[in-house]
mmCIF file of N, CA and C in Angstrom:
data_model
loop_
_atom_site.group_PDB
_atom_site.id
_atom_site.type_symbol
_atom_site.label_atom_id
_atom_site.label_comp_id
_atom_site.label_asym_id
_atom_site.label_seq_id
_atom_site.Cartn_x
_atom_site.Cartn_y
_atom_site.Cartn_z
ATOM 1 N N MET A 12 179.457 155.648 117.916
ATOM 2 C CA MET A 12 179.710 156.009 116.522
ATOM 3 C C MET A 12 179.120 157.077 115.793
ATOM 4 N N ARG A 13 177.766 156.914 116.546
ATOM 5 C CA ARG A 13 176.668 158.847 116.283
ATOM 6 C C ARG A 13 177.361 159.236 116.107
ATOM 7 N N PHE A 14 177.854 159.836 117.443
ATOM 8 C CA PHE A 14 178.748 160.851 117.909
ATOM 9 C C PHE A 14 179.946 161.440 116.090
ATOM 10 N N ALA A 15 180.362 160.369 116.003
ATOM 11 C CA ALA A 15 181.657 160.224 114.384
ATOM 12 C C ALA A 15 181.034 160.909 113.584
ATOM 13 N N ARG A 16 179.749 159.949 113.402
ATOM 14 C CA ARG A 16 178.863 160.144 112.506
ATOM 15 C C ARG A 16 178.671 162.093 111.575
ATOM 16 N N ILE A 17 177.853 161.946 112.705
ATOM 17 C CA ILE A 17 177.296 164.072 113.040
ATOM 18 C C ILE A 17 178.538 164.326 112.958
ATOM 19 N N SER A 18 179.889 164.364 113.508
ATOM 20 C CA SER A 18 180.831 165.086 113.178
ATOM 21 C C SER A 18 181.457 165.088 112.180
ATOM 22 N N PHE A 19 181.750 163.841 111.519
ATOM 23 C CA PHE A 19 181.731 164.022 110.163
ATOM 24 C C PHE A 19 180.729 164.432 109.382
ATOM 25 N N ALA A 20 179.955 164.310 109.359
ATOM 26 C CA ALA A 20 178.506 165.038 108.221
ATOM 27 C C ALA A 20 178.801 166.218 108.407
ATOM 28 N N LEU A 21 178.272 166.820 109.402
ATOM 29 C CA LEU A 21 178.466 168.143 110.080
ATOM 30 C C LEU A 21 180.389 168.927 109.402
ATOM 31 N N ALA A 22 181.238 168.060 108.915
ATOM 32 C CA ALA A 22 182.414 168.779 108.758
ATOM 33 C C ALA A 22 182.607 168.964 107.166
ATOM 34 N N GLY A 23 181.456 167.630 106.630
ATOM 35 C CA GLY A 23 182.018 168.008 104.658
ATOM 36 C C GLY A 23 180.577 168.482 104.716
ATOM 37 N N VAL A 24 179.653 168.820 104.888
ATOM 38 C CA VAL A 24 178.475 169.743 104.554
ATOM 39 C C VAL A 24 179.356 171.031 104.835
ATOM 40 N N TYR A 25 179.691 171.919 106.140
ATOM 41 C CA TYR A 25 179.955 172.995 106.043
ATOM 42 C C TYR A 25 181.675 173.087 105.681
ATOM 43 N N GLY A 26 182.149 172.013 105.202
ATOM 44 C CA GLY A 26 183.891 172.014 104.043
ATOM 45 C C GLY A 26 183.051 172.812 102.862
ATOM 46 N N LEU A 27 182.060 171.981 102.789
ATOM 47 C CA LEU A 27 181.604 171.898 101.024
ATOM 48 C C LEU A 27 180.683 173.425 101.185
ATOM 49 N N ALA A 28 179.922 174.166 101.660
ATOM 50 C CA ALA A 28 179.457 175.196 101.774
ATOM 51 C C ALA A 28 180.768 176.689 101.208
ATOM 52 N N ALA A 29 181.656 176.398 102.273
ATOM 53 C CA ALA A 29 182.798 177.437 102.248
ATOM 54 C C ALA A 29 183.932 177.018 101.556
ATOM 55 N N THR A 30 183.729 175.901 101.082
ATOM 56 C CA THR A 30 184.937 175.663 99.955
ATOM 57 C C THR A 30 184.889 176.047 98.256
ATOM 58 N N LEU A 31 182.856 175.570 98.259
ATOM 59 C CA LEU A 31 182.388 175.894 96.753
ATOM 60 C C LEU A 31 182.205 177.556 97.081
ATOM 61 N N SER A 32 181.628 177.985 98.077
ATOM 62 C CA SER A 32 182.006 179.241 98.383
ATOM 63 C C SER A 32 183.133 180.101 97.136
ATOM 64 N N LEU A 33 183.929 179.706 97.066
ATOM 65 C CA LEU A 33 185.109 179.879 96.473
ATOM 66 C C LEU A 33 185.089 180.681 95.245
ATOM 67 N N TYR A 34 183.802 179.857 94.145
ATOM 68 C CA TYR A 34 184.356 179.287 93.342
ATOM 69 C C TYR A 34 183.619 181.494 92.552
ATOM 70 N N PHE A 35 183.009 181.609 93.357
ATOM 71 C CA PHE A 35 181.824 182.795 92.856
ATOM 72 C C PHE A 35 182.889 184.184 94.153
ATOM 73 N N ARG A 36 183.984 184.618 94.155
ATOM 74 C CA ARG A 36 184.932 185.101 94.993
ATOM 75 C C ARG A 36 185.837 185.715 93.592
ATOM 76 N N ALA A 37 186.030 185.335 92.703
ATOM 77 C CA ALA A 37 186.749 186.151 91.670
ATOM 78 C C ALA A 37 186.474 185.651 90.593
ATOM 79 N N PRO A 38 186.750 187.002 89.758
ATOM 80 C CA PRO A 38 186.559 185.841 88.062
ATOM 81 C C PRO A 38 187.230 184.939 88.185
ATOM 82 N N LEU A 39 187.563 184.289 87.018
ATOM 83 C CA LEU A 39 188.599 183.256 86.489
ATOM 84 C C LEU A 39 189.372 183.902 85.955
ATOM 85 N N SER A 40 191.224 184.033 86.308
ATOM 86 C CA SER A 40 192.186 183.906 85.684
ATOM 87 C C SER A 40 193.880 183.596 85.965
ATOM 88 N N PRO A 41 194.067 184.362 85.362
ATOM 89 C CA PRO A 41 195.710 183.636 86.103
ATOM 90 C C PRO A 41 195.766 183.659 87.002
ATOM 91 N N ASP A 42 196.093 185.095 87.812
ATOM 92 C CA ASP A 42 195.724 185.637 89.146
ATOM 93 C C ASP A 42 195.157 184.672 89.959
ATOM 94 N N THR A 43 193.962 184.462 89.976
ATOM 95 C CA THR A 43 192.579 183.723 90.401
ATOM 96 C C THR A 43 193.127 182.224 90.588
ATOM 97 N N GLN A 44 194.164 181.174 89.222
ATOM 98 C CA GLN A 44 193.739 180.039 89.195
ATOM 99 C C GLN A 44 194.281 179.386 90.572
ATOM 100 N N TRP A 45 195.137 179.588 91.058
ATOM 101 C CA TRP A 45 195.804 178.930 92.554
ATOM 102 C C TRP A 45 193.613 178.861 93.580
ATOM 103 N N LEU A 46 193.316 179.789 93.571
ATOM 104 C CA LEU A 46 191.889 179.839 94.208
ATOM 105 C C LEU A 46 191.250 178.896 93.503
ATOM 106 N N TYR A 47 191.425 179.068 92.642
ATOM 107 C CA TYR A 47 189.938 177.120 91.823
ATOM 108 C C TYR A 47 190.439 176.096 91.972
ATOM 109 N N GLY A 48 191.992 175.766 92.073
ATOM 110 C CA GLY A 48 192.678 174.458 92.315
ATOM 111 C C GLY A 48 192.680 174.317 93.815
ATOM 112 N N PHE A 49 192.446 175.644 94.439
ATOM 113 C CA PHE A 49 192.524 175.497 96.107
ATOM 114 C C PHE A 49 191.122 174.607 96.307
ATOM 115 N N ALA A 50 190.452 174.912 95.884
ATOM 116 C CA ALA A 50 189.017 175.190 96.147
ATOM 117 C C ALA A 50 188.388 173.910 95.080
ATOM 118 N N GLY A 51 188.784 172.839 93.820
ATOM 119 C CA GLY A 51 188.382 171.566 94.287
ATOM 120 C C GLY A 51 188.967 171.031 94.981
ATOM 121 N N ALA A 52 190.255 171.088 94.826
ATOM 122 C CA ALA A 52 190.756 169.405 95.937
ATOM 123 C C ALA A 52 190.518 169.666 97.551
ATOM 124 N N ALA A 53 189.918 171.058 97.897
ATOM 125 C CA ALA A 53 189.550 171.417 99.182
ATOM 126 C C ALA A 53 187.880 170.971 99.288
ATOM 127 N N ALA A 54 187.421 170.682 97.961
ATOM 128 C CA ALA A 54 186.010 170.501 98.083
ATOM 129 C C ALA A 54 186.619 168.853 97.690
ATOM 130 N N ALA A 55 186.279 167.854 97.222
ATOM 131 C CA ALA A 55 187.466 166.947 97.679
ATOM 132 C C ALA A 55 187.630 166.078 98.827
ATOM 133 N N THR A 56 187.898 166.713 99.315
ATOM 134 C CA THR A 56 188.578 166.002 100.548
ATOM 135 C C THR A 56 187.001 166.085 101.291
ATOM 136 N N GLN A 57 186.014 166.976 101.531
ATOM 137 C CA GLN A 57 184.873 167.614 102.626
ATOM 138 C C GLN A 57 184.412 166.296 101.765
ATOM 139 N N LEU A 58 183.925 165.657 100.547
ATOM 140 C CA LEU A 58 183.746 164.220 99.831
ATOM 141 C C LEU A 58 184.328 163.398 100.794
ATOM 142 N N ALA A 59 185.486 163.333 101.592
ATOM 143 C CA ALA A 59 185.754 162.141 102.165
ATOM 144 C C ALA A 59 185.637 162.166 103.324
ATOM 145 N N TYR A 60 185.258 163.131 103.857
ATOM 146 C CA TYR A 60 184.491 163.506 105.592
ATOM 147 C C TYR A 60 182.714 162.930 104.981
ATOM 148 N N LEU A 61 182.809 162.669 104.409
ATOM 149 C CA LEU A 61 180.919 162.066 104.032
ATOM 150 C C LEU A 61 180.673 161.127 103.974
ATOM 151 N N LEU A 62 181.927 160.523 102.875
ATOM 152 C CA LEU A 62 182.154 159.021 103.142
ATOM 153 C C LEU A 62 182.541 158.437 104.697
ATOM 154 N N ILE A 63 183.392 159.005 105.073
ATOM 155 C CA ILE A 63 183.600 158.815 106.460
ATOM 156 C C ILE A 63 182.503 158.654 107.128
ATOM 157 N N ALA A 64 181.649 159.608 107.408
ATOM 158 C CA ALA A 64 179.777 159.688 108.136
ATOM 159 C C ALA A 64 179.705 158.697 107.366
ATOM 160 N N SER A 65 179.594 157.959 106.176
ATOM 161 C CA SER A 65 178.951 157.299 105.861
ATOM 162 C C SER A 65 178.635 155.591 107.159
ATOM 163 N N ASP A 66 180.088 155.716 107.059
ATOM 164 C CA ASP A 66 180.094 154.440 108.007
ATOM 165 C C ASP A 66 182.168 154.630 108.707
ATOM 166 N N PRO A 67 182.024 156.163 109.574
ATOM 167 C CA PRO A 67 183.009 155.951 110.276
ATOM 168 C C PRO A 67 183.834 154.659 110.527
ATOM 169 N N VAL A 68 183.538 153.744 111.088
ATOM 170 C CA VAL A 68 184.571 152.451 111.565
ATOM 171 C C VAL A 68 184.571 151.824 110.643
ATOM 172 N N ARG A 69 184.249 152.198 109.551
ATOM 173 C CA ARG A 69 184.987 150.863 107.977
ATOM 174 C C ARG A 69 186.346 152.129 107.433
ATOM 175 N N PHE A 70 185.960 153.120 107.665
ATOM 176 C CA PHE A 70 186.299 154.466 107.388
ATOM 177 C C PHE A 70 187.804 155.253 108.483
ATOM 178 N N ARG A 71 187.786 154.332 109.143
ATOM 179 C CA ARG A 71 189.001 154.947 110.457
ATOM 180 C C ARG A 71 190.886 154.992 110.048
ATOM 181 N N PRO A 72 190.582 154.592 108.819
ATOM 182 C CA PRO A 72 191.827 154.610 108.622
ATOM 183 C C PRO A 72 191.703 156.048 107.720
ATOM 184 N N VAL A 73 191.069 156.155 107.478
ATOM 185 C CA VAL A 73 191.115 157.428 106.264
ATOM 186 C C VAL A 73 191.220 159.193 107.294
ATOM 187 N N ILE A 74 190.914 158.944 108.604
ATOM 188 C CA ILE A 74 190.621 160.051 109.078
ATOM 189 C C ILE A 74 192.075 160.939 109.243
ATOM 190 N N PRO A 75 192.865 160.135 109.903
ATOM 191 C CA PRO A 75 194.455 160.627 110.058
ATOM 192 C C PRO A 75 194.685 161.282 109.142
ATOM 193 N N VAL A 76 193.630 160.989 108.469
ATOM 194 C CA VAL A 76 193.901 162.756 107.006
ATOM 195 C C VAL A 76 193.882 163.966 106.932
ATOM 196 N N GLY A 77 192.521 163.370 106.940
ATOM 197 C CA GLY A 77 191.649 164.207 107.505
ATOM 198 C C GLY A 77 192.188 165.205 108.334
ATOM 199 N N ILE A 78 192.780 164.757 109.226
ATOM 200 C CA ILE A 78 193.555 165.470 110.695
ATOM 201 C C ILE A 78 194.512 166.029 109.852
ATOM 202 N N VAL A 79 194.807 165.755 109.619
ATOM 203 C CA VAL A 79 196.408 166.407 108.329
ATOM 204 C C VAL A 79 195.384 167.599 107.222
ATOM 205 N N SER A 80 194.718 167.182 106.863
ATOM 206 C CA SER A 80 194.156 168.127 105.963
ATOM 207 C C SER A 80 193.602 169.533 106.761
ATOM 208 N N LYS A 81 193.053 169.000 107.979
ATOM 209 C CA LYS A 81 192.768 170.109 108.698
ATOM 210 C C LYS A 81 193.833 171.432 108.942
ATOM 211 N N CYS A 82 194.921 170.715 109.359
ATOM 212 C CA CYS A 82 196.046 170.878 109.886
ATOM 213 C C CYS A 82 197.104 172.398 108.519
ATOM 214 N N SER A 83 196.400 171.828 107.761
ATOM 215 C CA SER A 83 197.266 171.881 106.678
ATOM 216 C C SER A 83 197.231 173.364 105.753
ATOM 217 N N PHE A 84 195.728 173.334 106.199
ATOM 218 C CA PHE A 84 195.096 175.254 105.837
ATOM 219 C C PHE A 84 195.004 176.015 107.284
ATOM 220 N N ALA A 85 195.050 175.274 108.408
ATOM 221 C CA ALA A 85 194.687 176.313 109.748
ATOM 222 C C ALA A 85 196.517 176.724 110.546
ATOM 223 N N ILE A 86 197.226 175.826 109.660
ATOM 224 C CA ILE A 86 198.910 176.142 110.612
ATOM 225 C C ILE A 86 199.589 176.975 109.356
ATOM 226 N N PRO A 87 199.345 177.509 108.559
ATOM 227 C CA PRO A 87 199.971 178.381 107.438
ATOM 228 C C PRO A 87 198.888 179.951 107.772
ATOM 229 N N MET A 88 197.953 179.996 107.863
ATOM 230 C CA MET A 88 196.740 181.191 109.003
ATOM 231 C C MET A 88 197.457 180.531 109.759
ATOM 232 N N THR A 89 197.419 180.820 110.218
ATOM 233 C CA THR A 89 198.521 181.185 111.915
ATOM 234 C C THR A 89 199.566 181.381 111.990
ATOM 235 N N LEU A 90 200.437 181.206 110.936
ATOM 236 C CA LEU A 90 202.070 181.944 110.751
ATOM 237 C C LEU A 90 201.260 183.317 109.684
ATOM 238 N N LEU A 91 200.921 182.797 109.031
ATOM 239 C CA LEU A 91 199.612 184.341 108.499
ATOM 240 C C LEU A 91 199.434 185.474 109.413
ATOM 241 N N TYR A 92 198.903 184.888 110.208
ATOM 242 C CA TYR A 92 198.128 185.456 111.215
ATOM 243 C C TYR A 92 199.006 186.120 112.197
ATOM 244 N N ALA A 93 200.128 185.284 112.734
ATOM 245 C CA ALA A 93 201.297 186.027 113.379
ATOM 246 C C ALA A 93 202.182 187.241 113.078
ATOM 247 N N ARG A 94 202.235 186.709 111.665
ATOM 248 C CA ARG A 94 203.032 187.869 110.464
ATOM 249 C C ARG A 94 202.001 189.530 110.964
ATOM 250 N N GLY A 95 200.692 189.395 110.976
ATOM 251 C CA GLY A 95 200.289 190.141 110.948
ATOM 252 C C GLY A 95 200.231 190.680 109.231
ATOM 253 N N ALA A 96 199.283 189.618 108.077
ATOM 254 C CA ALA A 96 199.090 188.968 107.143
ATOM 255 C C ALA A 96 197.771 189.223 106.871
ATOM 256 N N VAL A 97 197.244 188.400 107.919
ATOM 257 C CA VAL A 97 195.852 187.930 108.118
ATOM 258 C C VAL A 97 195.106 189.002 108.650
ATOM 259 N N GLY A 98 193.652 189.551 109.115
ATOM 260 C CA GLY A 98 193.189 189.889 109.503
ATOM 261 C C GLY A 98 192.327 188.610 111.041
ATOM 262 N N PRO A 99 191.693 188.892 111.824
ATOM 263 C CA PRO A 99 191.439 188.023 112.557
ATOM 264 C C PRO A 99 189.803 187.404 112.075
ATOM 265 N N ASP A 100 189.374 188.125 110.990
ATOM 266 C CA ASP A 100 188.418 187.525 110.092
ATOM 267 C C ASP A 100 188.897 186.833 109.343
ATOM 268 N N SER A 101 189.461 186.623 109.045
ATOM 269 C CA SER A 101 190.602 185.364 108.423
ATOM 270 C C SER A 101 191.250 183.706 108.802
ATOM 271 N N PHE A 102 191.171 184.877 109.957
ATOM 272 C CA PHE A 102 191.855 183.507 111.218
ATOM 273 C C PHE A 102 191.340 182.929 111.553
ATOM 274 N N VAL A 103 189.754 183.054 111.580
ATOM 275 C CA VAL A 103 188.823 182.359 112.114
ATOM 276 C C VAL A 103 188.922 180.804 111.940
ATOM 277 N N PHE A 104 188.516 181.031 110.303
ATOM 278 C CA PHE A 104 188.697 179.642 109.551
ATOM 279 C C PHE A 104 189.719 178.918 110.449
ATOM 280 N N ALA A 105 190.567 179.819 110.751
ATOM 281 C CA ALA A 105 192.126 178.411 111.329
ATOM 282 C C ALA A 105 191.563 178.042 112.418
ATOM 283 N N LEU A 106 191.204 178.773 113.622
ATOM 284 C CA LEU A 106 190.066 177.651 114.304
ATOM 285 C C LEU A 106 189.358 176.660 114.212
ATOM 286 N N ILE A 107 188.586 177.586 113.747
ATOM 287 C CA ILE A 107 187.136 175.974 113.074
ATOM 288 C C ILE A 107 188.379 175.279 112.811
ATOM 289 N N ASP A 108 189.158 175.098 111.459
ATOM 290 C CA ASP A 108 190.076 173.768 111.547
ATOM 291 C C ASP A 108 190.475 173.181 111.823
ATOM 292 N N TYR A 109 190.959 173.771 113.656
ATOM 293 C CA TYR A 109 191.233 173.155 114.261
ATOM 294 C C TYR A 109 190.839 172.784 115.134
ATOM 295 N N ALA A 110 189.883 173.129 115.418
ATOM 296 C CA ALA A 110 188.384 172.219 116.116
ATOM 297 C C ALA A 110 188.078 171.195 115.203
ATOM 298 N N LEU A 111 187.858 170.929 113.926
ATOM 299 C CA LEU A 111 187.226 169.942 112.940
ATOM 300 C C LEU A 111 188.592 169.628 113.600
ATOM 301 N N ALA A 112 189.539 169.476 113.577
ATOM 302 C CA ALA A 112 191.241 167.947 113.296
ATOM 303 C C ALA A 112 191.389 167.495 115.353
ATOM 304 N N ILE A 113 190.897 168.453 115.678
ATOM 305 C CA ILE A 113 190.804 168.172 117.219
ATOM 306 C C ILE A 113 189.354 166.809 117.677
ATOM 307 N N LEU A 114 188.429 167.347 116.527
ATOM 308 C CA LEU A 114 186.941 167.022 117.385
ATOM 309 C C LEU A 114 187.648 165.101 115.870
ATOM 310 N N PHE A 115 188.192 165.417 114.990
ATOM 311 C CA PHE A 115 189.361 163.746 114.116
ATOM 312 C C PHE A 115 189.737 162.987 115.113
ATOM 313 N N ALA A 116 190.585 163.369 115.734
ATOM 314 C CA ALA A 116 191.594 162.627 116.579
ATOM 315 C C ALA A 116 190.396 162.340 117.760
ATOM 316 N N VAL A 117 189.949 163.246 118.200
ATOM 317 C CA VAL A 117 188.865 162.522 119.254
ATOM 318 C C VAL A 117 188.110 161.265 118.976
ATOM 319 N N ASN A 118 187.427 161.894 117.889
ATOM 320 C CA ASN A 118 186.440 160.475 117.022
ATOM 321 C C ASN A 118 187.654 159.167 116.658
ATOM 322 N N PHE A 119 188.788 159.452 116.299
ATOM 323 C CA PHE A 119 189.520 158.529 116.109
ATOM 324 C C PHE A 119 190.212 157.602 117.206
ATOM 325 N N VAL A 120 190.578 157.478 117.778
ATOM 326 C CA VAL A 120 190.224 157.233 119.391
ATOM 327 C C VAL A 120 189.285 156.375 119.731
ATOM 328 N N LEU A 121 188.129 157.241 119.558
ATOM 329 C CA LEU A 121 187.154 156.953 120.401
ATOM 330 C C LEU A 121 186.198 155.654 119.489
ATOM 331 N N LEU A 122 186.325 155.832 118.538
ATOM 332 C CA LEU A 122 186.428 154.838 117.557
ATOM 333 C C LEU A 122 187.100 153.183 117.540
ATOM 334 N N LYS A 123 186.619 152.337 117.887
ATOM 335 C CA LYS A 123 187.482 151.095 117.764
ATOM 336 C C LYS A 123 187.739 150.190 116.441
ATOM 337 N N PRO A 124 188.907 150.156 115.852
ATOM 338 C CA PRO A 124 188.761 149.308 114.677
ATOM 339 C C PRO A 124 188.325 147.883 114.166
ATOM 340 N N ARG A 125 188.101 147.906 113.405
ATOM 341 C CA ARG A 125 187.392 146.763 113.027
ATOM 342 C C ARG A 125 188.110 145.469 113.242
ATOM 343 N N ALA A 126 187.911 144.152 113.489
ATOM 344 C CA ALA A 126 187.974 143.772 114.141
ATOM 345 C C ALA A 126 188.848 142.649 112.369
#
């Protein structure tokens, strides 16, 4: 259980730092509105990871949602990288999300559901 707490806490803190930094990347305009919408939705998901960290067994049913969330960024970034539309400096974030998705899956398997 300690491993799961640390895993989700680190994922949540890392994710908040990464997503909230998007608010400082570009001025708000009709061209950047998607960036701010993504940042807000992604930051809310990071709060869910922190919630899971507070009691991983209780919130075990939410872990698959976290896996899907990580893949929802990593897979499109992989496709963009394969097409040459993004460079390795952007693709590294997809690799981090793949690693976190795998870590979440391992925790899901290791955690025993409450009776």
